[in-house]
Structures are given as structure tokens and as C-alpha cells.
Amino acid sequence: MSEKYNGKVISFINMKGGVGKTTLTKEIGFRLANTLHKNVLLIDIDPQINLTQSIFKIFGYAQTEDLAEKANIEESKNNNIKITEASIQNVLQGNISNSNPTKINKAILKIPNKSLSIIPGEFGLEFITRNLNSGSLENSIYNFIEENNLRRAYDYILIDCPPTYSSYTIAALKASDYYVVPVKPEAYSMLGVDMLEKVVEEIKSTNKPYFKDRGLKNLGIIITDVREKEKEQTGILNLIEDIKNSKILKGKGIRLFNNHFLHNSSLQRNMAYLIDNSNAEKYSKPNLTALTNEFIKYTTEG
Ligand SMILES: Nc1ncnc2c1ncn2[C@@H]1O[C@H](COP(=O)(O)OP(=O)(O)OP(=O)(O)O)[C@@H](O)[C@H]1O
Ligand SMILES: [Mg+2]
């Protein structure tokens, strides 16, 4: 096994919904792979499977014949939707180990000609995993990464978390070195961060052996969906100032990313939009470039 990579595992998490977790996982992940030629694995552990739907739409995949047929009809220009059997389900159920490496295709879908892979989410995940012992579910991602030496195969493993607190969240955090917290510039957004910090402390203290040789560090807060024009408006600026000066950031020494993630309405309109592939040269592209560089810097510094 080569020592080529020393992969880092990073969860995108906030117990608040709709703050940009999925969008940032996808955009930062794609830029790392596409332009910066890093080996990237995305993991969709959110039962809403938004990340999976987006990646499947961009690269032409579906999980079943029925869905492939539907997608072929909807996108009449593209009649070659491919079917993949890769699914997070096989990871959570512990179906794959290094004793049978061919089985890894049942978890990881590698996008051809890209250094990008994804462990797709699964519709009905709660139903599928309902009989699993919560301990084995919570250890499953950690075990999968270790047993298959994935830190040697990827530079970055990015996990898109659900907005709820569940065994899925615990599974993601237990496997992670870092977590990134997207927040919207809203009055009570830091309450969610406070709650998340408590959850992380709890997970660390109840799983000490897992964190004996490594941390689970807050990489920083990213303020999302900031409108370029509103940046000049005192309302948003005040909210950003409030976040900067909040007790929770100062008290815990949590970093705030210098760059905020700018609003781009194409992200809402088009599930297949990718900033790194777009011609948004004025705002979004330089913004994603700067954000991704910050992200790389902090994961390198430790
Ligand atoms: N920078 C942005 N500019 C415009 N729209 C955005 C931006 N970031 C996210 N959005 C839109 O906001 C909505 C919520 O974003 P996203 O799905 O990434 O949030 P989330 O935190 O993953 O949500 P959930 O908690 O439901 O998983 C989506 O419609 C997305 O397209
Ligand atoms: Mg999401």
C-alpha cells in the first residue's frame, strides 16, 4: 500500500437545516478534484440524498432501472444514464471489508476521468437501517475508512451530514478529523453552533478510544448565502459582526472563515450547476477559489 495520500476526513454539519451544507460539500469537493486535481471522496449520509441527486444529475447516474428510465426521458438529450449499485447502505450495514475488495464498487462510485468519487445516499435509509444496532451503525463509516485504507486513497473525504441529530450524525463525526459549520447570517444562528459544540463534546467524551490519537476539531464557521450587494448593507454586516463577536466563537476560539460563501441564484435554480464549471468569473468563481484555498490551508495547518 503506497503512502501517497494522508487523507483528511471532514464533516459538513449544522443541526440547522438549509444553511448550505450540501452545496458547500459539493462545490468545495468538486473544485478540489476538478481544478486542483486532488483525490476526493464525497459521502452522502443524509437520508434526503440531495448531494447524491445533484452528482447523479451532473454525471448521468441512477440507482435503479426505473430511475434511469425516468432520467433518460426527462433529459431527452442524454439517453445514456448509467446504473450504479454503489450505496451508503452497504457501508452502514458493514457489508464491505478488505477481504473482498471487488465489493468496494457496492459502496464507492468513481466518476470516470475525474479524481472524484461518491458514496451515494439511499432513499429510505431510515427504513433500511432500522434494525441495525446503533453501535455498529455509529462505527460503520470509521470502520469502512480504516478497513479499506481510504486515507491512502484520497486526499479529502467530505461527509455531507443531515440537519438532524441521529446515529448518522454520530457515524459521520466519529469518522472525522474536522468538521466545518456553515451558518446563515441570521439572528439566532450561533445557538445552533453552541448546541453542535455540546454534541461534539459528548461524542468525544463517550468515544475516547476513537479520539486517542487524533482530534475532532472545528475547522471553522463559514457564513453562507451572503449577497454581494447586501455586504454593503448594515443589516448583514451587523449580523456578521455579531457572529464574529459571539461568546461561543470567542470563548471556544472557533475560527470564522475570512471568506463568506456568496449568494448565487443559479445554485437554487439548477441542481446540476457547478461553480467551478461555470463562467461566474466576477463573484462566485473567485469566491469559491478563495474559500477552497482557506479550507486547504486550515486542514493542512491542523
Ligand atoms: N450560496 C448560495 N446561493 C444561493 N443559494 C444557495 C446557496 N447555498 C445554498 N443555496 C440554496 O439553499 C438551499 C439550501 O442549501 P443546501 O441544500 O446546501 O443546505 P443544507 O444545509 O444542506 O440543507 P439541509 O439541512 O436540508 O440538508 C438550496 O436550495 C441551495 O440551492
Ligand atoms: Mg443538505
CSV table of C-alpha atoms and ligand atoms in Angstrom, one decimal:
chain,number,residue,atom,x,y,z
A,1,MET,CA,0.0,0.0,0.0
A,2,SER,CA,1.5,3.3,-1.0
A,3,GLU,CA,1.9,6.2,1.4
A,4,LYS,CA,0.8,8.6,-1.4
A,5,TYR,CA,-2.0,10.2,0.5
A,6,ASN,CA,-2.7,11.2,4.0
A,7,GLY,CA,-6.4,11.7,3.6
A,8,LYS,CA,-8.4,14.0,5.9
A,9,VAL,CA,-12.0,13.3,6.8
A,10,ILE,CA,-14.2,16.4,7.2
A,11,SER,CA,-17.9,16.6,8.0
A,12,PHE,CA,-20.0,19.5,6.8
A,13,ILE,CA,-22.5,19.8,9.7
A,14,ASN,CA,-25.0,22.1,11.4
A,15,MET,CA,-28.1,20.8,13.1
A,16,LYS,CA,-30.0,23.6,11.4
A,17,GLY,CA,-31.4,22.9,8.0
A,18,GLY,CA,-30.9,24.7,4.8
A,19,VAL,CA,-27.7,26.5,5.7
A,20,GLY,CA,-25.6,25.3,2.7
A,21,LYS,CA,-24.1,22.1,4.0
A,22,THR,CA,-24.8,20.1,0.8
A,23,THR,CA,-23.9,23.0,-1.6
A,24,LEU,CA,-20.6,23.6,0.1
A,25,THR,CA,-19.7,19.9,0.2
A,26,LYS,CA,-20.4,19.6,-3.5
A,27,GLU,CA,-18.7,22.9,-4.6
A,28,ILE,CA,-15.6,22.6,-2.5
A,29,GLY,CA,-15.3,18.9,-3.2
A,30,PHE,CA,-15.7,19.4,-7.0
A,31,ARG,CA,-13.2,22.3,-7.1
A,32,LEU,CA,-10.6,20.2,-5.1
A,33,ALA,CA,-11.0,17.4,-7.6
A,34,ASN,CA,-11.6,19.2,-10.9
A,35,THR,CA,-9.2,22.1,-10.8
A,36,LEU,CA,-6.8,21.2,-8.0
A,37,HIS,CA,-6.6,17.5,-9.0
A,38,LYS,CA,-7.0,16.2,-5.5
A,39,ASN,CA,-8.4,12.8,-5.0
A,40,VAL,CA,-11.8,13.4,-3.4
A,41,LEU,CA,-14.4,11.1,-1.9
A,42,LEU,CA,-17.8,12.6,-1.1
A,43,ILE,CA,-20.0,10.7,1.3
A,44,ASP,CA,-23.8,11.4,1.4
A,45,ILE,CA,-25.1,10.3,4.8
A,46,ASP,CA,-28.2,12.4,4.7
A,47,PRO,CA,-31.4,10.4,4.0
A,48,GLN,CA,-32.6,13.4,2.0
A,49,ILE,CA,-29.8,12.4,-0.6
A,50,ASN,CA,-29.6,15.9,-2.1
A,51,LEU,CA,-25.9,15.6,-2.7
A,52,THR,CA,-26.4,12.3,-4.5
A,53,GLN,CA,-29.2,13.6,-6.7
A,54,SER,CA,-27.1,16.5,-7.7
A,55,ILE,CA,-23.9,14.4,-8.5
A,56,PHE,CA,-26.1,11.8,-10.3
A,57,LYS,CA,-27.7,14.5,-12.4
A,58,ILE,CA,-24.4,16.1,-13.4
A,59,PHE,CA,-22.6,12.9,-14.3
A,60,GLY,CA,-25.6,10.8,-15.5
A,61,TYR,CA,-26.2,8.1,-13.0
A,62,ALA,CA,-29.2,6.5,-11.3
A,63,GLN,CA,-29.5,3.7,-8.7
A,64,THR,CA,-32.3,1.7,-10.3
A,65,GLU,CA,-33.6,0.9,-13.9
A,66,ASP,CA,-36.8,2.8,-13.1
A,67,LEU,CA,-34.9,5.9,-12.1
A,68,ALA,CA,-32.6,5.6,-15.1
A,69,GLU,CA,-35.5,5.4,-17.4
A,70,LYS,CA,-37.2,8.4,-15.8
A,71,ALA,CA,-34.0,10.4,-16.1
A,72,ASN,CA,-33.5,9.3,-19.7
A,73,ILE,CA,-37.0,10.6,-20.5
A,74,GLU,CA,-36.6,13.9,-18.6
A,75,GLU,CA,-33.2,14.6,-20.2
A,76,SER,CA,-34.0,13.6,-23.7
A,77,LYS,CA,-30.7,14.9,-24.9
A,78,ASN,CA,-28.9,12.4,-22.7
A,79,ASN,CA,-30.1,8.8,-23.3
A,80,ASN,CA,-27.3,7.0,-21.5
A,81,ILE,CA,-27.9,7.2,-17.8
A,82,LYS,CA,-25.7,4.6,-16.1
A,83,ILE,CA,-26.8,2.5,-13.2
A,84,THR,CA,-24.7,2.2,-10.2
A,85,GLU,CA,-25.1,-0.2,-7.3
A,86,ALA,CA,-22.9,1.9,-5.0
A,87,SER,CA,-24.7,2.9,-1.9
A,88,ILE,CA,-24.1,4.1,1.7
A,89,GLN,CA,-26.4,1.3,2.7
A,90,ASN,CA,-23.6,-1.2,2.2
A,91,VAL,CA,-21.3,0.8,4.4
A,92,LEU,CA,-23.7,1.3,7.2
A,93,GLN,CA,-24.6,-2.4,7.2
A,94,GLY,CA,-20.9,-3.3,7.3
A,95,ASN,CA,-21.2,-5.3,4.1
A,96,ILE,CA,-17.8,-4.4,2.7
A,97,SER,CA,-14.3,-5.1,4.0
A,98,ASN,CA,-10.8,-5.5,2.5
A,99,SER,CA,-11.3,-9.3,2.5
A,100,ASN,CA,-13.3,-8.7,-0.7
A,101,PRO,CA,-12.1,-5.6,-2.5
A,102,THR,CA,-14.3,-6.0,-5.5
A,103,LYS,CA,-17.2,-5.3,-3.3
A,104,ILE,CA,-16.0,-1.8,-2.8
A,105,ASN,CA,-17.9,-0.9,-6.0
A,106,LYS,CA,-21.1,-1.5,-4.0
A,107,ALA,CA,-20.1,1.5,-1.9
A,108,ILE,CA,-18.0,3.8,-3.9
A,109,LEU,CA,-18.9,5.2,-7.4
A,110,LYS,CA,-15.8,6.6,-9.1
A,111,ILE,CA,-16.7,9.2,-11.7
A,112,PRO,CA,-14.8,8.3,-14.9
A,113,ASN,CA,-12.0,10.7,-15.9
A,114,LYS,CA,-12.3,12.7,-12.7
A,115,SER,CA,-10.5,12.3,-9.4
A,116,LEU,CA,-13.9,12.4,-7.8
A,117,SER,CA,-15.8,9.6,-6.1
A,118,ILE,CA,-19.0,9.4,-4.1
A,119,ILE,CA,-20.6,7.1,-1.7
A,120,PRO,CA,-24.2,7.8,-2.8
A,121,GLY,CA,-27.0,8.1,-0.3
A,122,GLU,CA,-30.1,5.9,-0.3
A,123,PHE,CA,-33.8,6.7,-0.3
A,124,GLY,CA,-35.5,5.1,2.7
A,125,LEU,CA,-32.3,4.8,4.6
A,126,GLU,CA,-34.1,5.0,7.9
A,127,PHE,CA,-36.2,2.0,7.0
A,128,ILE,CA,-33.2,0.0,5.7
A,129,THR,CA,-31.1,0.7,8.8
A,130,ARG,CA,-33.9,0.5,11.4
A,131,ASN,CA,-32.9,-3.0,12.7
A,132,LEU,CA,-29.2,-2.2,12.9
A,133,ASN,CA,-27.7,-2.0,16.3
A,134,SER,CA,-26.9,1.7,16.8
A,135,GLY,CA,-23.4,1.0,18.0
A,136,SER,CA,-22.5,-0.8,14.7
A,137,LEU,CA,-24.2,1.9,12.7
A,138,GLU,CA,-22.3,4.6,14.5
A,139,ASN,CA,-18.9,2.9,14.0
A,140,SER,CA,-19.6,1.9,10.3
A,141,ILE,CA,-18.0,4.8,8.5
A,142,TYR,CA,-15.0,4.9,10.7
A,143,ASN,CA,-14.5,1.1,10.2
A,144,PHE,CA,-15.1,1.4,6.4
A,145,ILE,CA,-12.4,4.1,6.0
A,146,GLU,CA,-9.9,2.2,8.2
A,147,GLU,CA,-10.5,-1.3,6.8
A,148,ASN,CA,-10.2,-0.2,3.2
A,149,ASN,CA,-7.3,2.2,3.9
A,150,LEU,CA,-9.2,5.1,2.3
A,151,ARG,CA,-6.9,7.7,3.8
A,152,ARG,CA,-4.3,6.3,1.5
A,153,ALA,CA,-6.6,6.5,-1.5
A,154,TYR,CA,-7.9,10.0,-1.1
A,155,ASP,CA,-6.7,13.5,-0.2
A,156,TYR,CA,-10.1,14.6,1.1
A,157,ILE,CA,-13.1,12.6,2.3
A,158,LEU,CA,-16.0,15.1,2.7
A,159,ILE,CA,-19.2,14.0,4.5
A,160,ASP,CA,-22.5,15.8,3.9
A,161,CYS,CA,-24.5,15.4,7.2
A,162,PRO,CA,-28.2,15.6,7.8
A,163,PRO,CA,-29.6,18.6,9.7
A,164,THR,CA,-30.9,16.3,12.5
A,165,TYR,CA,-29.2,14.6,15.4
A,166,SER,CA,-29.1,10.9,14.8
A,167,SER,CA,-26.9,7.8,14.6
A,168,TYR,CA,-25.9,9.1,11.1
A,169,THR,CA,-24.5,12.3,12.5
A,170,ILE,CA,-22.6,10.3,15.2
A,171,ALA,CA,-21.3,8.0,12.5
A,172,ALA,CA,-20.0,10.9,10.4
A,173,LEU,CA,-18.4,12.7,13.4
A,174,LYS,CA,-16.8,9.6,14.7
A,175,ALA,CA,-15.0,9.1,11.4
A,176,SER,CA,-14.0,12.8,11.1
A,177,ASP,CA,-10.8,14.7,11.8
A,178,TYR,CA,-12.6,18.0,11.3
A,179,TYR,CA,-16.0,19.5,10.9
A,180,VAL,CA,-17.0,22.6,9.1
A,181,VAL,CA,-20.1,24.6,10.1
A,182,PRO,CA,-22.0,26.5,7.5
A,183,VAL,CA,-24.3,29.2,9.0
A,184,LYS,CA,-26.6,31.7,7.5
A,185,PRO,CA,-26.2,35.3,8.7
A,186,GLU,CA,-29.3,35.2,10.9
A,187,ALA,CA,-30.0,36.4,14.4
A,188,TYR,CA,-30.0,33.1,16.2
A,189,SER,CA,-27.6,31.2,14.0
A,190,MET,CA,-25.0,30.9,16.8
A,191,LEU,CA,-27.4,29.0,19.1
A,192,GLY,CA,-27.1,26.1,16.7
A,193,VAL,CA,-23.3,26.2,16.8
A,194,ASP,CA,-23.5,26.2,20.6
A,195,MET,CA,-25.7,23.1,20.5
A,196,LEU,CA,-23.4,21.4,18.0
A,197,GLU,CA,-20.3,22.0,20.2
A,198,LYS,CA,-22.1,20.3,23.1
A,199,VAL,CA,-22.9,17.3,20.9
A,200,VAL,CA,-19.3,17.1,19.7
A,201,GLU,CA,-18.0,17.2,23.3
A,202,GLU,CA,-20.5,14.5,24.2
A,203,ILE,CA,-19.4,12.3,21.3
A,204,LYS,CA,-15.7,12.8,22.1
A,205,SER,CA,-16.1,12.0,25.8
A,206,THR,CA,-18.2,8.9,25.2
A,207,ASN,CA,-15.8,7.6,22.5
A,208,LYS,CA,-12.4,8.4,23.9
A,209,PRO,CA,-10.6,5.4,22.3
A,210,TYR,CA,-11.6,6.7,18.8
A,211,PHE,CA,-10.0,10.1,19.5
A,212,LYS,CA,-6.9,8.9,21.4
A,213,ASP,CA,-4.5,9.6,18.5
A,214,ARG,CA,-6.4,12.3,16.6
A,215,GLY,CA,-8.7,15.2,17.2
A,216,LEU,CA,-12.2,16.1,16.1
A,217,LYS,CA,-11.6,19.8,15.5
A,218,ASN,CA,-13.9,22.5,14.4
A,219,LEU,CA,-12.2,23.7,11.2
A,220,GLY,CA,-14.3,26.9,11.3
A,221,ILE,CA,-17.6,28.6,10.6
A,222,ILE,CA,-18.5,29.5,7.0
A,223,ILE,CA,-21.1,32.2,6.6
A,224,THR,CA,-23.2,31.3,3.6
A,225,ASP,CA,-25.5,32.8,1.1
A,226,VAL,CA,-24.2,36.3,1.6
A,227,ARG,CA,-25.4,38.7,-1.2
A,228,GLU,CA,-22.7,40.7,-2.7
A,229,LYS,CA,-24.8,43.9,-2.5
A,230,GLU,CA,-26.0,43.2,1.0
A,231,LYS,CA,-22.4,43.1,2.1
A,232,GLU,CA,-22.6,46.9,1.9
A,233,GLN,CA,-25.8,46.9,3.9
A,234,THR,CA,-25.5,47.4,7.6
A,235,GLY,CA,-28.1,44.7,8.4
A,236,ILE,CA,-26.0,41.8,7.1
A,237,LEU,CA,-22.7,43.4,8.2
A,238,ASN,CA,-24.1,43.8,11.7
A,239,LEU,CA,-25.2,40.2,11.8
A,240,ILE,CA,-21.7,39.1,10.6
A,241,GLU,CA,-20.2,41.3,13.3
A,242,ASP,CA,-22.4,39.7,15.9
A,243,ILE,CA,-21.3,36.2,14.8
A,244,LYS,CA,-17.6,37.4,14.9
A,245,ASN,CA,-18.1,38.7,18.4
A,246,SER,CA,-20.3,36.0,19.7
A,247,LYS,CA,-19.4,34.5,23.1
A,248,ILE,CA,-19.3,31.0,21.6
A,249,LEU,CA,-16.7,31.9,18.9
A,250,LYS,CA,-14.5,33.9,21.3
A,251,GLY,CA,-14.9,31.6,24.3
A,252,LYS,CA,-14.1,28.4,22.3
A,253,GLY,CA,-11.6,30.0,20.0
A,254,ILE,CA,-13.6,28.9,17.0
A,255,ARG,CA,-12.3,30.2,13.7
A,256,LEU,CA,-14.5,32.2,11.3
A,257,PHE,CA,-13.5,31.7,7.6
A,258,ASN,CA,-12.4,35.1,6.2
A,259,ASN,CA,-14.3,34.4,3.0
A,260,HIS,CA,-18.1,34.1,3.1
A,261,PHE,CA,-19.9,31.9,0.6
A,262,LEU,CA,-21.7,34.3,-1.7
A,263,HIS,CA,-25.2,34.0,-2.9
A,264,ASN,CA,-25.6,32.7,-6.4
A,265,SER,CA,-29.2,32.1,-7.6
A,266,SER,CA,-28.1,29.5,-10.2
A,267,LEU,CA,-27.5,27.2,-7.3
A,268,GLN,CA,-31.2,27.3,-6.4
A,269,ARG,CA,-32.4,27.0,-10.0
A,270,ASN,CA,-30.2,24.2,-11.3
A,271,MET,CA,-29.3,21.1,-9.3
A,272,ALA,CA,-26.6,20.4,-11.9
A,273,TYR,CA,-24.9,23.7,-11.5
A,274,LEU,CA,-21.2,23.7,-10.5
A,275,ILE,CA,-19.5,27.0,-9.8
A,276,ASP,CA,-16.1,25.6,-10.8
A,277,ASN,CA,-17.5,24.7,-14.3
A,278,SER,CA,-19.4,27.9,-14.6
A,279,ASN,CA,-18.5,31.2,-16.1
A,280,ALA,CA,-19.2,33.2,-12.9
A,281,GLU,CA,-15.9,34.9,-13.2
A,282,LYS,CA,-17.0,38.0,-11.4
A,283,TYR,CA,-18.1,36.8,-8.0
A,284,SER,CA,-18.8,33.1,-7.5
A,285,LYS,CA,-15.7,31.6,-9.0
A,286,PRO,CA,-13.1,33.8,-7.3
A,287,ASN,CA,-15.2,33.4,-4.1
A,288,LEU,CA,-15.1,29.6,-4.3
A,289,THR,CA,-11.4,29.7,-5.2
A,290,ALA,CA,-10.6,31.7,-2.1
A,291,LEU,CA,-12.9,29.6,0.2
A,292,THR,CA,-11.3,26.4,-1.0
A,293,ASN,CA,-7.8,27.8,-0.5
A,294,GLU,CA,-8.7,28.7,3.1
A,295,PHE,CA,-10.2,25.2,3.5
A,296,ILE,CA,-6.9,23.6,2.3
A,297,LYS,CA,-4.8,25.9,4.5
A,298,TYR,CA,-6.7,25.1,7.7
A,299,THR,CA,-6.8,21.3,7.0
A,300,THR,CA,-3.0,21.5,6.4
A,301,GLU,CA,-2.2,23.5,9.5
A,302,GLY,CA,-4.1,21.1,11.7
B,1,LIG,N1,-24.6,30.5,-1.9
B,1,LIG,C1,-25.9,30.2,-2.3
B,1,LIG,N2,-26.6,31.0,-3.1
B,1,LIG,C2,-27.8,30.7,-3.4
B,1,LIG,N3,-28.5,29.6,-3.0
B,1,LIG,C3,-27.9,28.8,-2.2
B,1,LIG,C4,-26.5,29.0,-1.8
B,1,LIG,N4,-26.2,28.0,-0.9
B,1,LIG,C5,-27.2,27.2,-0.9
B,1,LIG,N5,-28.2,27.6,-1.6
B,1,LIG,C6,-29.6,27.1,-1.8
B,1,LIG,O1,-30.2,27.0,-0.5
B,1,LIG,C7,-30.9,25.8,-0.3
B,1,LIG,C8,-30.3,25.0,0.9
B,1,LIG,O2,-29.0,24.7,0.6
B,1,LIG,P1,-28.4,23.3,1.0
B,1,LIG,O3,-29.2,22.2,0.5
B,1,LIG,O4,-26.9,23.3,0.5
B,1,LIG,O5,-28.5,23.4,2.5
B,1,LIG,P2,-28.3,22.2,3.6
B,1,LIG,O6,-27.8,22.8,4.8
B,1,LIG,O7,-27.6,21.1,3.0
B,1,LIG,O8,-29.9,21.8,3.8
B,1,LIG,P3,-30.4,20.5,4.6
B,1,LIG,O9,-30.3,20.8,6.1
B,1,LIG,O10,-31.8,20.4,4.2
B,1,LIG,O11,-29.6,19.3,4.2
B,1,LIG,C9,-30.8,25.0,-1.7
B,1,LIG,O12,-31.9,25.3,-2.5
B,1,LIG,C10,-29.5,25.6,-2.3
B,1,LIG,O13,-29.5,25.6,-3.7
B,2,MG,MG,-28.2,19.0,2.8
